[in-house]
Structures are given as structure tokens and as C-alpha cells.
């Protein structure tokens, strides 16, 4: 009964810890359930301030798990007029201005008092910026009309900070949150609160319900919505399925948008595979589209959509439109059909065409029949004709 028993169960704390009956995650000899993270520190009297000379001191800072931190400022000085006030900096952070502007008095027996409430995240950021020591520099600066000497020996100033209470265990697992964080518990936004607890309490949004705080997820367009959520909901396009909104791919230079139309070039039709969208090439006149179907002629020809019997890179219909003879009106230049072996222009290589060839057999440089281009109709031309036998496709 003479040993510490913080939970009043008639068992010494040290024995419970040694037996593993209670947790002591920070190994300070106090059961986690009895921990207290309260913190109080003050600068002591920093003296007067005014006439361009600030009052300075140091606060012993500790990381807080409380939801709020109270900073109390006490001062005796030349503070009676509305033009006489003070500002407070903790480290490099300005946390208050116009202190004592409405409440300050000149050299009273009792110090003027102001209080400022900081969020836990604000305070922890200030402590973190103070470096390994955690000692937070305090600077109390007066407005130009405040006199340093008016209150003489009575001048004083002091800043104190208080927060905390029983150690937080937001997830109810018997371990203090600070200990869990020290052991690597997830705190993606570095505010000294377990992510799971923020999500459980609803103090941090998780719009996509994936267990990750929204502010900790990639948000390339800075609109407060995770990229993955916007993509999943169809709010933004991700045509290349790389998990990044197209607009961000373009803005970052990851994707080109040469047109520009807001769509990455790799997601637009590029039938000739040269990295330039077909629409852009057509608009810039870099490739022909004689049939005005929005597809480069070379691609129409390559995929069989358009015929190019003379292999000049121009669809046959366009050759005809440009003046090539097409007596049978089938959309193919007659010269190409003759060269293929369709001498009667009926769309079929058959007996009539064979008869025409035999009629000019052996003739030098005939008008028709020389399919091989060697200036004579012979067995090679016959073989070519028979090789094309049947309907012309």
C-alpha cells in the first residue's frame, strides 16, 4: 500500500507493468491508463518592452495531443491608448497582434492579461520548428508609441503555455496515442493525432472511404479532392489510366497536348503512329485528307478503307475526282484497272480479259496487256493475269 497504485486496484504500478498486466508503452514506470500529457511552461519575467526594444524569452515546448493550447500573455507597460499594443511571436510564427489594444492600462498594480488559443497542429508545428531542444523562442514587440521607460521598475511581461490532461487513447486500445505515434502509428498529416482516430472522429475528411485522410492523398489540381476519387467518380478524365487527371499530366509536362484540347496526345487518334494526333496534323495541313473524313489518306489506304491502285499515296476516288479517267465509274482510275488486268473494266479478271491478252500476245509495247511492264506480252504477263483471276477486291 506504500507503493504507487495509480489505478487504485491495490496492485503496485511497477508490479503490474513487470507482469505485463498493464501497458507502459513509453517505459516511464506509469501505466498508460494513468498517463497525463498535461504541460505547463512559462518564460518567467521578460521585463518591459517598447521604444523599439522587444521582450524576449523561451518556452519549454512539448508536443501536444490536446485539441487546444492556451497561450497566456501578462504585461505591465505603456498600454492604455488604442495606438499602444503588442504582438507575439513564437519561434518564427506570429500568433497574435493588437494585444492589449482594447484592454491595456498604464502601469497598473495587476498585469494586463490576454489569452490566445492555438490548435494542437499549430502548436506542434511551432515546437517542431524549434528543433531537437523543443525550446520555443518568445518575442513580445510593441507598437511604435509604446514607451519602454514609462512604467520604470514596475514593467514586466511573461508568456505561459498550458494544455493537456489525461493521455489520449482515441481508439480505446489501452495505449496512449502519443506512444502509438512514437512507435510508428500512422499520422500522415503530422499533427500528432493518429489518422485512424481522426477518421473515427470525423475531424479529417475521407471522401472516398479508403481509410486515408484526403489531405494526405495526391491532389494535383489542389481542389481538396484526392485524384483517385475524382477519377473514380468520373469528375476528371484519366484517358491514359495512369491514376493522374489528364489536366495534371498536361500541366506537369508528363503528357503533351499539341492541339491543345485538354486531352493528352497519347489518348487521341494517331493512325500513323508519329506521336501527333491525326486531328492536329490535318488542321495544320501536315497530312492530306482528300476525302475529308477526318483521317489521313495514308491511314485510309493502310487499313483498306480507301484503295490506292497506283500506289501514289492518294485514294483512287481522289485521283478520279482530280481528273483521272474512270470510264466505268467505279471510282478507280482506268489505268490502274488496265494495269491489274481488267481490260474490259467490268471489275472481274475473267475470260474476256484473257482473250484480250492473247490477242496482243507477243506484240511489242501494246496499249494493254503488258502487266509486267517489260514492253511485251508474254508468259510473265499471263501468269500475272491468272494470279489476279476473279473479282477485283
GROMACS .gro file of C-alpha atoms in nm:
model
  393
    1UNK     CA    1   0.000   0.000   0.000
    2UNK     CA    2   0.301   0.228   0.021
    3UNK     CA    3   0.386   0.194  -0.346
    4UNK     CA    4   0.229   0.391  -0.634
    5UNK     CA    5  -0.102   0.246  -0.742
    6UNK     CA    6  -0.241   0.499  -0.989
    7UNK     CA    7  -0.541   0.292  -1.090
    8UNK     CA    8  -0.633   0.209  -0.727
    9UNK     CA    9  -0.658  -0.164  -0.775
   10UNK     CA   10  -0.434  -0.244  -0.476
   11UNK     CA   11  -0.156  -0.363  -0.707
   12UNK     CA   12   0.167  -0.161  -0.730
   13UNK     CA   13   0.209   0.001  -1.069
   14UNK     CA   14   0.564  -0.132  -1.109
   15UNK     CA   15   0.450  -0.490  -1.040
   16UNK     CA   16   0.159  -0.466  -1.287
   17UNK     CA   17   0.395  -0.334  -1.553
   18UNK     CA   18   0.656  -0.603  -1.482
   19UNK     CA   19   0.393  -0.875  -1.502
   20UNK     CA   20   0.253  -0.736  -1.825
   21UNK     CA   21  -0.085  -0.676  -1.666
   22UNK     CA   22  -0.087  -0.315  -1.781
   23UNK     CA   23   0.086  -0.137  -2.069
   24UNK     CA   24   0.365   0.115  -2.027
   25UNK     CA   25   0.448   0.193  -2.388
   26UNK     CA   26   0.682   0.480  -2.308
   27UNK     CA   27   0.856   0.284  -2.030
   28UNK     CA   28   0.829   0.566  -1.778
   29UNK     CA   29   0.704   0.342  -1.497
   30UNK     CA   30   0.348   0.473  -1.518
   31UNK     CA   31   0.069   0.256  -1.662
   32UNK     CA   32  -0.056   0.403  -1.989
   33UNK     CA   33  -0.407   0.424  -1.846
   34UNK     CA   34  -0.276   0.664  -1.582
   35UNK     CA   35  -0.066   0.879  -1.811
   36UNK     CA   36  -0.115   1.252  -1.818
   37UNK     CA   37   0.014   1.467  -2.103
   38UNK     CA   38  -0.057   1.799  -1.933
   39UNK     CA   39   0.206   2.060  -1.992
   40UNK     CA   40   0.268   2.400  -1.841
   41UNK     CA   41   0.561   2.629  -1.905
   42UNK     CA   42   0.633   2.997  -1.881
   43UNK     CA   43   0.908   3.237  -1.975
   44UNK     CA   44   0.939   3.398  -1.636
   45UNK     CA   45   0.952   3.777  -1.625
   46UNK     CA   46   1.096   3.901  -1.953
   47UNK     CA   47   1.088   4.262  -1.838
   48UNK     CA   48   0.943   4.561  -2.019
   49UNK     CA   49   0.904   4.622  -2.390
   50UNK     CA   50   0.862   4.934  -2.604
   51UNK     CA   51   1.054   5.209  -2.778
   52UNK     CA   52   1.167   4.959  -3.037
   53UNK     CA   53   1.302   4.707  -2.784
   54UNK     CA   54   1.113   4.375  -2.764
   55UNK     CA   55   1.089   4.149  -2.460
   56UNK     CA   56   1.227   3.803  -2.530
   57UNK     CA   57   1.230   3.466  -2.358
   58UNK     CA   58   1.196   3.094  -2.405
   59UNK     CA   59   0.912   2.845  -2.354
   60UNK     CA   60   0.993   2.480  -2.294
   61UNK     CA   61   0.783   2.324  -2.569
   62UNK     CA   62   0.647   1.969  -2.582
   63UNK     CA   63   0.438   1.807  -2.849
   64UNK     CA   64   0.071   1.826  -2.751
   65UNK     CA   65  -0.202   1.572  -2.804
   66UNK     CA   66  -0.466   1.805  -2.665
   67UNK     CA   67  -0.713   1.962  -2.901
   68UNK     CA   68  -0.616   2.314  -2.798
   69UNK     CA   69  -0.324   2.501  -2.643
   70UNK     CA   70  -0.372   2.814  -2.432
   71UNK     CA   71  -0.106   3.085  -2.451
   72UNK     CA   72  -0.136   3.346  -2.176
   73UNK     CA   73   0.033   3.686  -2.204
   74UNK     CA   74   0.075   3.908  -1.897
   75UNK     CA   75   0.228   4.254  -1.910
   76UNK     CA   76   0.273   4.581  -1.724
   77UNK     CA   77   0.359   4.862  -1.961
   78UNK     CA   78   0.254   5.170  -2.152
   79UNK     CA   79  -0.060   5.014  -2.298
   80UNK     CA   80  -0.352   5.246  -2.230
   81UNK     CA   81  -0.418   5.411  -2.569
   82UNK     CA   82  -0.572   5.233  -2.872
   83UNK     CA   83  -0.249   5.307  -3.060
   84UNK     CA   84  -0.049   5.121  -2.792
   85UNK     CA   85  -0.049   4.745  -2.827
   86UNK     CA   86   0.180   4.444  -2.866
   87UNK     CA   87   0.233   4.147  -3.096
   88UNK     CA   88   0.354   3.799  -3.005
   89UNK     CA   89   0.579   3.566  -3.199
   90UNK     CA   90   0.652   3.206  -3.102
   91UNK     CA   91   0.958   3.100  -3.293
   92UNK     CA   92   0.912   3.241  -3.640
   93UNK     CA   93   0.532   3.234  -3.619
   94UNK     CA   94   0.324   3.543  -3.547
   95UNK     CA   95   0.044   3.413  -3.325
   96UNK     CA   96  -0.118   3.739  -3.208
   97UNK     CA   97  -0.130   4.108  -3.297
   98UNK     CA   98  -0.305   4.404  -3.133
   99UNK     CA   99  -0.262   4.252  -2.787
  100UNK     CA  100  -0.389   4.483  -2.509
  101UNK     CA  101  -0.524   4.735  -2.764
  102UNK     CA  102  -0.869   4.724  -2.609
  103UNK     CA  103  -0.784   4.606  -2.255
  104UNK     CA  104  -0.444   4.754  -2.172
  105UNK     CA  105  -0.382   5.004  -1.891
  106UNK     CA  106  -0.080   5.214  -1.796
  107UNK     CA  107   0.134   5.061  -1.522
  108UNK     CA  108  -0.141   4.906  -1.307
  109UNK     CA  109  -0.054   4.709  -0.996
  110UNK     CA  110  -0.202   4.400  -1.161
  111UNK     CA  111  -0.068   4.295  -1.504
  112UNK     CA  112  -0.288   4.323  -1.809
  113UNK     CA  113  -0.373   3.974  -1.937
  114UNK     CA  114  -0.460   3.837  -2.280
  115UNK     CA  115  -0.505   3.476  -2.390
  116UNK     CA  116  -0.461   3.317  -2.731
  117UNK     CA  117  -0.587   2.970  -2.822
  118UNK     CA  118  -0.383   2.769  -3.070
  119UNK     CA  119  -0.484   2.447  -3.231
  120UNK     CA  120  -0.279   2.142  -3.147
  121UNK     CA  121  -0.146   2.136  -3.504
  122UNK     CA  122  -0.035   2.499  -3.483
  123UNK     CA  123   0.147   2.447  -3.153
  124UNK     CA  124   0.311   2.121  -3.262
  125UNK     CA  125   0.436   2.288  -3.579
  126UNK     CA  126   0.593   2.565  -3.369
  127UNK     CA  127   0.759   2.308  -3.141
  128UNK     CA  128   0.883   2.107  -3.437
  129UNK     CA  129   1.036   2.418  -3.593
  130UNK     CA  130   1.222   2.486  -3.268
  131UNK     CA  131   1.445   2.187  -3.336
  132UNK     CA  132   1.554   1.898  -3.113
  133UNK     CA  133   1.554   2.105  -2.793
  134UNK     CA  134   1.188   2.197  -2.831
  135UNK     CA  135   1.266   2.533  -2.672
  136UNK     CA  136   1.041   2.790  -2.836
  137UNK     CA  137   1.173   3.147  -2.867
  138UNK     CA  138   0.922   3.409  -2.749
  139UNK     CA  139   0.920   3.769  -2.872
  140UNK     CA  140   0.680   4.036  -2.746
  141UNK     CA  141   0.702   4.351  -2.961
  142UNK     CA  142   0.528   4.683  -2.900
  143UNK     CA  143   0.374   4.929  -3.143
  144UNK     CA  144   0.583   5.246  -3.204
  145UNK     CA  145   0.404   5.464  -2.946
  146UNK     CA  146   0.463   5.228  -2.654
  147UNK     CA  147   0.729   5.367  -2.417
  148UNK     CA  148   0.990   5.134  -2.269
  149UNK     CA  149   1.052   5.357  -1.965
  150UNK     CA  150   0.707   5.481  -1.863
  151UNK     CA  151   0.647   5.206  -1.609
  152UNK     CA  152   1.005   5.202  -1.483
  153UNK     CA  153   1.091   4.918  -1.246
  154UNK     CA  154   0.729   4.801  -1.245
  155UNK     CA  155   0.743   4.699  -1.613
  156UNK     CA  156   0.714   4.325  -1.670
  157UNK     CA  157   0.600   4.066  -1.919
  158UNK     CA  158   0.552   3.693  -1.910
  159UNK     CA  159   0.418   3.435  -2.153
  160UNK     CA  160   0.296   3.094  -2.042
  161UNK     CA  161   0.152   2.793  -2.219
  162UNK     CA  162  -0.076   2.520  -2.082
  163UNK     CA  163  -0.251   2.224  -2.232
  164UNK     CA  164  -0.337   1.862  -2.181
  165UNK     CA  165  -0.484   1.633  -1.924
  166UNK     CA  166  -0.526   1.260  -1.927
  167UNK     CA  167  -0.334   1.098  -2.208
  168UNK     CA  168  -0.546   1.046  -2.516
  169UNK     CA  169  -0.647   0.697  -2.621
  170UNK     CA  170  -0.882   0.783  -2.903
  171UNK     CA  171  -0.910   0.431  -3.038
  172UNK     CA  172  -0.964   0.275  -2.694
  173UNK     CA  173  -0.690   0.016  -2.728
  174UNK     CA  174  -0.531   0.092  -2.392
  175UNK     CA  175  -0.226   0.265  -2.541
  176UNK     CA  176  -0.171   0.638  -2.525
  177UNK     CA  177  -0.190   0.794  -2.870
  178UNK     CA  178   0.148   0.961  -2.824
  179UNK     CA  179   0.308   0.624  -2.762
  180UNK     CA  180   0.144   0.475  -3.067
  181UNK     CA  181   0.271   0.764  -3.274
  182UNK     CA  182   0.620   0.719  -3.135
  183UNK     CA  183   0.601   0.353  -3.234
  184UNK     CA  184   0.515   0.442  -3.592
  185UNK     CA  185   0.139   0.481  -3.579
  186UNK     CA  186   0.008   0.648  -3.896
  187UNK     CA  187  -0.003   1.027  -3.876
  188UNK     CA  188   0.016   1.127  -4.241
  189UNK     CA  189  -0.060   1.494  -4.180
  190UNK     CA  190   0.194   1.523  -3.893
  191UNK     CA  191  -0.046   1.679  -3.645
  192UNK     CA  192   0.030   1.436  -3.359
  193UNK     CA  193  -0.308   1.265  -3.395
  194UNK     CA  194  -0.344   0.908  -3.515
  195UNK     CA  195  -0.501   0.905  -3.859
  196UNK     CA  196  -0.738   0.629  -3.751
  197UNK     CA  197  -0.864   0.846  -3.467
  198UNK     CA  198  -0.917   1.149  -3.687
  199UNK     CA  199  -1.111   0.936  -3.931
  200UNK     CA  200  -1.312   0.777  -3.650
  201UNK     CA  201  -1.398   1.117  -3.505
  202UNK     CA  202  -1.477   1.264  -3.845
  203UNK     CA  203  -1.234   1.551  -3.790
  204UNK     CA  204  -1.041   1.464  -4.107
  205UNK     CA  205  -1.230   1.400  -4.432
  206UNK     CA  206  -1.201   1.072  -4.618
  207UNK     CA  207  -1.438   1.129  -4.907
  208UNK     CA  208  -1.352   0.807  -5.085
  209UNK     CA  209  -1.369   0.594  -4.771
  210UNK     CA  210  -1.034   0.431  -4.834
  211UNK     CA  211  -0.902   0.484  -4.481
  212UNK     CA  212  -0.659   0.756  -4.585
  213UNK     CA  213  -0.713   1.119  -4.490
  214UNK     CA  214  -0.791   1.320  -4.803
  215UNK     CA  215  -0.525   1.582  -4.735
  216UNK     CA  216  -0.262   1.306  -4.735
  217UNK     CA  217  -0.350   1.184  -5.082
  218UNK     CA  218  -0.235   1.324  -5.412
  219UNK     CA  219  -0.443   1.623  -5.518
  220UNK     CA  220  -0.259   1.755  -5.821
  221UNK     CA  221  -0.514   2.022  -5.906
  222UNK     CA  222  -0.538   2.147  -5.547
  223UNK     CA  223  -0.916   2.137  -5.520
  224UNK     CA  224  -0.928   1.938  -5.196
  225UNK     CA  225  -1.039   1.613  -5.360
  226UNK     CA  226  -0.800   1.320  -5.397
  227UNK     CA  227  -0.712   1.250  -5.759
  228UNK     CA  228  -0.814   0.886  -5.721
  229UNK     CA  229  -1.161   0.990  -5.603
  230UNK     CA  230  -1.214   1.238  -5.883
  231UNK     CA  231  -1.110   0.978  -6.139
  232UNK     CA  232  -1.328   0.703  -5.986
  233UNK     CA  233  -1.630   0.935  -5.980
  234UNK     CA  234  -1.574   1.048  -6.336
  235UNK     CA  235  -1.524   1.406  -6.224
  236UNK     CA  236  -1.199   1.429  -6.418
  237UNK     CA  237  -1.064   1.238  -6.716
  238UNK     CA  238  -0.773   0.996  -6.698
  239UNK     CA  239  -0.762   0.873  -7.055
  240UNK     CA  240  -0.422   0.708  -7.018
  241UNK     CA  241  -0.529   0.532  -6.695
  242UNK     CA  242  -0.215   0.632  -6.507
  243UNK     CA  243  -0.406   0.746  -6.197
  244UNK     CA  244  -0.339   1.114  -6.270
  245UNK     CA  245  -0.605   1.352  -6.405
  246UNK     CA  246  -0.534   1.439  -6.768
  247UNK     CA  247  -0.522   1.810  -6.687
  248UNK     CA  248  -0.240   1.745  -6.440
  249UNK     CA  249  -0.049   1.526  -6.685
  250UNK     CA  250  -0.063   1.814  -6.931
  251UNK     CA  251   0.019   2.083  -6.674
  252UNK     CA  252   0.323   1.892  -6.546
  253UNK     CA  253   0.452   1.812  -6.893
  254UNK     CA  254   0.411   1.438  -6.840
  255UNK     CA  255   0.179   1.439  -7.142
  256UNK     CA  256   0.182   1.661  -7.449
  257UNK     CA  257  -0.125   1.839  -7.575
  258UNK     CA  258  -0.006   1.985  -7.903
  259UNK     CA  259  -0.351   2.086  -8.026
  260UNK     CA  260  -0.428   2.197  -7.738
  261UNK     CA  261  -0.768   2.050  -7.649
  262UNK     CA  262  -0.717   1.937  -7.291
  263UNK     CA  263  -0.666   1.576  -7.395
  264UNK     CA  264  -0.319   1.417  -7.379
  265UNK     CA  265  -0.187   1.347  -7.726
  266UNK     CA  266  -0.141   0.978  -7.648
  267UNK     CA  267  -0.516   0.950  -7.596
  268UNK     CA  268  -0.616   1.094  -7.933
  269UNK     CA  269  -0.619   0.910  -8.266
  270UNK     CA  270  -0.274   0.884  -8.420
  271UNK     CA  271  -0.321   0.635  -8.700
  272UNK     CA  272   0.028   0.673  -8.842
  273UNK     CA  273   0.193   0.642  -8.500
  274UNK     CA  274   0.412   0.952  -8.528
  275UNK     CA  275   0.312   1.099  -8.191
  276UNK     CA  276   0.094   1.372  -8.339
  277UNK     CA  277  -0.286   1.348  -8.318
  278UNK     CA  278  -0.449   1.300  -8.656
  279UNK     CA  279  -0.677   1.598  -8.597
  280UNK     CA  280  -0.376   1.821  -8.532
  281UNK     CA  281  -0.190   1.701  -8.841
  282UNK     CA  282  -0.496   1.759  -9.055
  283UNK     CA  283  -0.562   2.102  -8.905
  284UNK     CA  284  -0.204   2.209  -8.964
  285UNK     CA  285  -0.206   2.071  -9.319
  286UNK     CA  286   0.075   1.830  -9.238
  287UNK     CA  287  -0.107   1.534  -9.398
  288UNK     CA  288  -0.371   1.518  -9.676
  289UNK     CA  289  -0.731   1.410  -9.625
  290UNK     CA  290  -0.868   1.435  -9.974
  291UNK     CA  291  -1.193   1.258  -9.890
  292UNK     CA  292  -1.247   1.485  -9.584
  293UNK     CA  293  -1.330   1.201  -9.348
  294UNK     CA  294  -1.103   1.324  -9.068
  295UNK     CA  295  -0.845   1.051  -9.124
  296UNK     CA  296  -0.512   1.099  -9.304
  297UNK     CA  297  -0.523   0.948  -9.653
  298UNK     CA  298  -0.225   0.726  -9.578
  299UNK     CA  299  -0.419   0.564  -9.294
  300UNK     CA  300  -0.731   0.515  -9.506
  301UNK     CA  301  -0.512   0.338  -9.760
  302UNK     CA  302  -0.322   0.134  -9.498
  303UNK     CA  303  -0.637  -0.003  -9.335
  304UNK     CA  304  -0.816  -0.071  -9.665
  305UNK     CA  305  -1.081   0.194  -9.612
  306UNK     CA  306  -0.960   0.357  -9.935
  307UNK     CA  307  -0.797   0.190 -10.240
  308UNK     CA  308  -0.479   0.318 -10.399
  309UNK     CA  309  -0.434   0.101 -10.705
  310UNK     CA  310  -0.146   0.303 -10.846
  311UNK     CA  311   0.033   0.329 -10.506
  312UNK     CA  312   0.070   0.705 -10.534
  313UNK     CA  313  -0.046   0.766 -10.174
  314UNK     CA  314  -0.376   0.915 -10.289
  315UNK     CA  315  -0.705   0.726 -10.261
  316UNK     CA  316  -0.839   0.619 -10.601
  317UNK     CA  317  -1.159   0.819 -10.554
  318UNK     CA  318  -0.949   1.131 -10.507
  319UNK     CA  319  -0.743   1.055 -10.818
  320UNK     CA  320  -1.069   1.027 -11.011
  321UNK     CA  321  -1.203   1.346 -10.856
  322UNK     CA  322  -0.881   1.516 -10.963
  323UNK     CA  323  -0.935   1.413 -11.328
  324UNK     CA  324  -0.809   1.058 -11.371
  325UNK     CA  325  -1.012   0.872 -11.639
  326UNK     CA  326  -1.281   0.644 -11.495
  327UNK     CA  327  -1.498   0.538 -11.788
  328UNK     CA  328  -1.673   0.265 -11.594
  329UNK     CA  329  -1.748   0.496 -11.299
  330UNK     CA  330  -1.630   0.256 -11.033
  331UNK     CA  331  -1.413   0.510 -10.853
  332UNK     CA  332  -1.086   0.363 -10.978
  333UNK     CA  333  -0.868   0.516 -11.244
  334UNK     CA  334  -0.897   0.309 -11.561
  335UNK     CA  335  -0.519   0.300 -11.598
  336UNK     CA  336  -0.494   0.113 -11.270
  337UNK     CA  337  -0.755  -0.139 -11.375
  338UNK     CA  338  -0.576  -0.198 -11.704
  339UNK     CA  339  -0.251  -0.245 -11.517
  340UNK     CA  340  -0.422  -0.504 -11.296
  341UNK     CA  341  -0.558  -0.697 -11.594
  342UNK     CA  342  -0.919  -0.579 -11.606
  343UNK     CA  343  -0.908  -0.476 -11.970
  344UNK     CA  344  -1.286  -0.462 -12.013
  345UNK     CA  345  -1.330  -0.263 -11.693
  346UNK     CA  346  -1.601  -0.492 -11.553
  347UNK     CA  347  -1.440  -0.539 -11.211
  348UNK     CA  348  -1.358  -0.904 -11.275
  349UNK     CA  349  -1.049  -1.069 -11.421
  350UNK     CA  350  -1.200  -1.333 -11.646
  351UNK     CA  351  -1.214  -1.490 -11.989
  352UNK     CA  352  -1.270  -1.164 -12.175
  353UNK     CA  353  -0.953  -1.022 -12.027
  354UNK     CA  354  -0.767  -1.342 -12.116
  355UNK     CA  355  -0.887  -1.310 -12.476
  356UNK     CA  356  -0.761  -0.951 -12.493
  357UNK     CA  357  -0.420  -1.059 -12.369
  358UNK     CA  358  -0.396  -1.345 -12.618
  359UNK     CA  359  -0.493  -1.106 -12.898
  360UNK     CA  360  -0.186  -0.894 -12.833
  361UNK     CA  361   0.042  -1.184 -12.744
  362UNK     CA  362   0.398  -1.115 -12.847
  363UNK     CA  363   0.318  -0.763 -12.962
  364UNK     CA  364   0.584  -0.510 -12.864
  365UNK     CA  365   0.476  -0.224 -12.636
  366UNK     CA  366   0.099  -0.290 -12.663
  367UNK     CA  367  -0.164  -0.045 -12.540
  368UNK     CA  368  -0.298  -0.306 -12.294
  369UNK     CA  369  -0.183  -0.646 -12.176
  370UNK     CA  370   0.169  -0.569 -12.058
  371UNK     CA  371   0.113  -0.629 -11.687
  372UNK     CA  372   0.482  -0.673 -11.606
  373UNK     CA  373   0.596  -0.351 -11.773
  374UNK     CA  374   0.863  -0.513 -11.988
  375UNK     CA  375   0.718  -0.375 -12.317
  376UNK     CA  376   0.595  -0.716 -12.443
  377UNK     CA  377   0.307  -0.950 -12.369
  378UNK     CA  378   0.436  -1.294 -12.284
  379UNK     CA  379   0.414  -1.576 -12.034
  380UNK     CA  380   0.504  -1.349 -11.742
  381UNK     CA  381   0.201  -1.131 -11.816
  382UNK     CA  382  -0.019  -1.439 -11.847
  383UNK     CA  383   0.098  -1.558 -11.506
  384UNK     CA  384   0.020  -1.217 -11.357
  385UNK     CA  385  -0.327  -1.221 -11.514
  386UNK     CA  386  -0.405  -1.566 -11.380
  387UNK     CA  387  -0.274  -1.461 -11.040
  388UNK     CA  388  -0.540  -1.186 -11.030
  389UNK     CA  389  -0.817  -1.412 -11.163
  390UNK     CA  390  -1.160  -1.338 -11.024
  391UNK     CA  391  -1.329  -1.027 -10.880
  392UNK     CA  392  -1.107  -0.731 -10.803
  393UNK     CA  393  -1.125  -0.659 -10.432
   0.00000   0.00000   0.00000
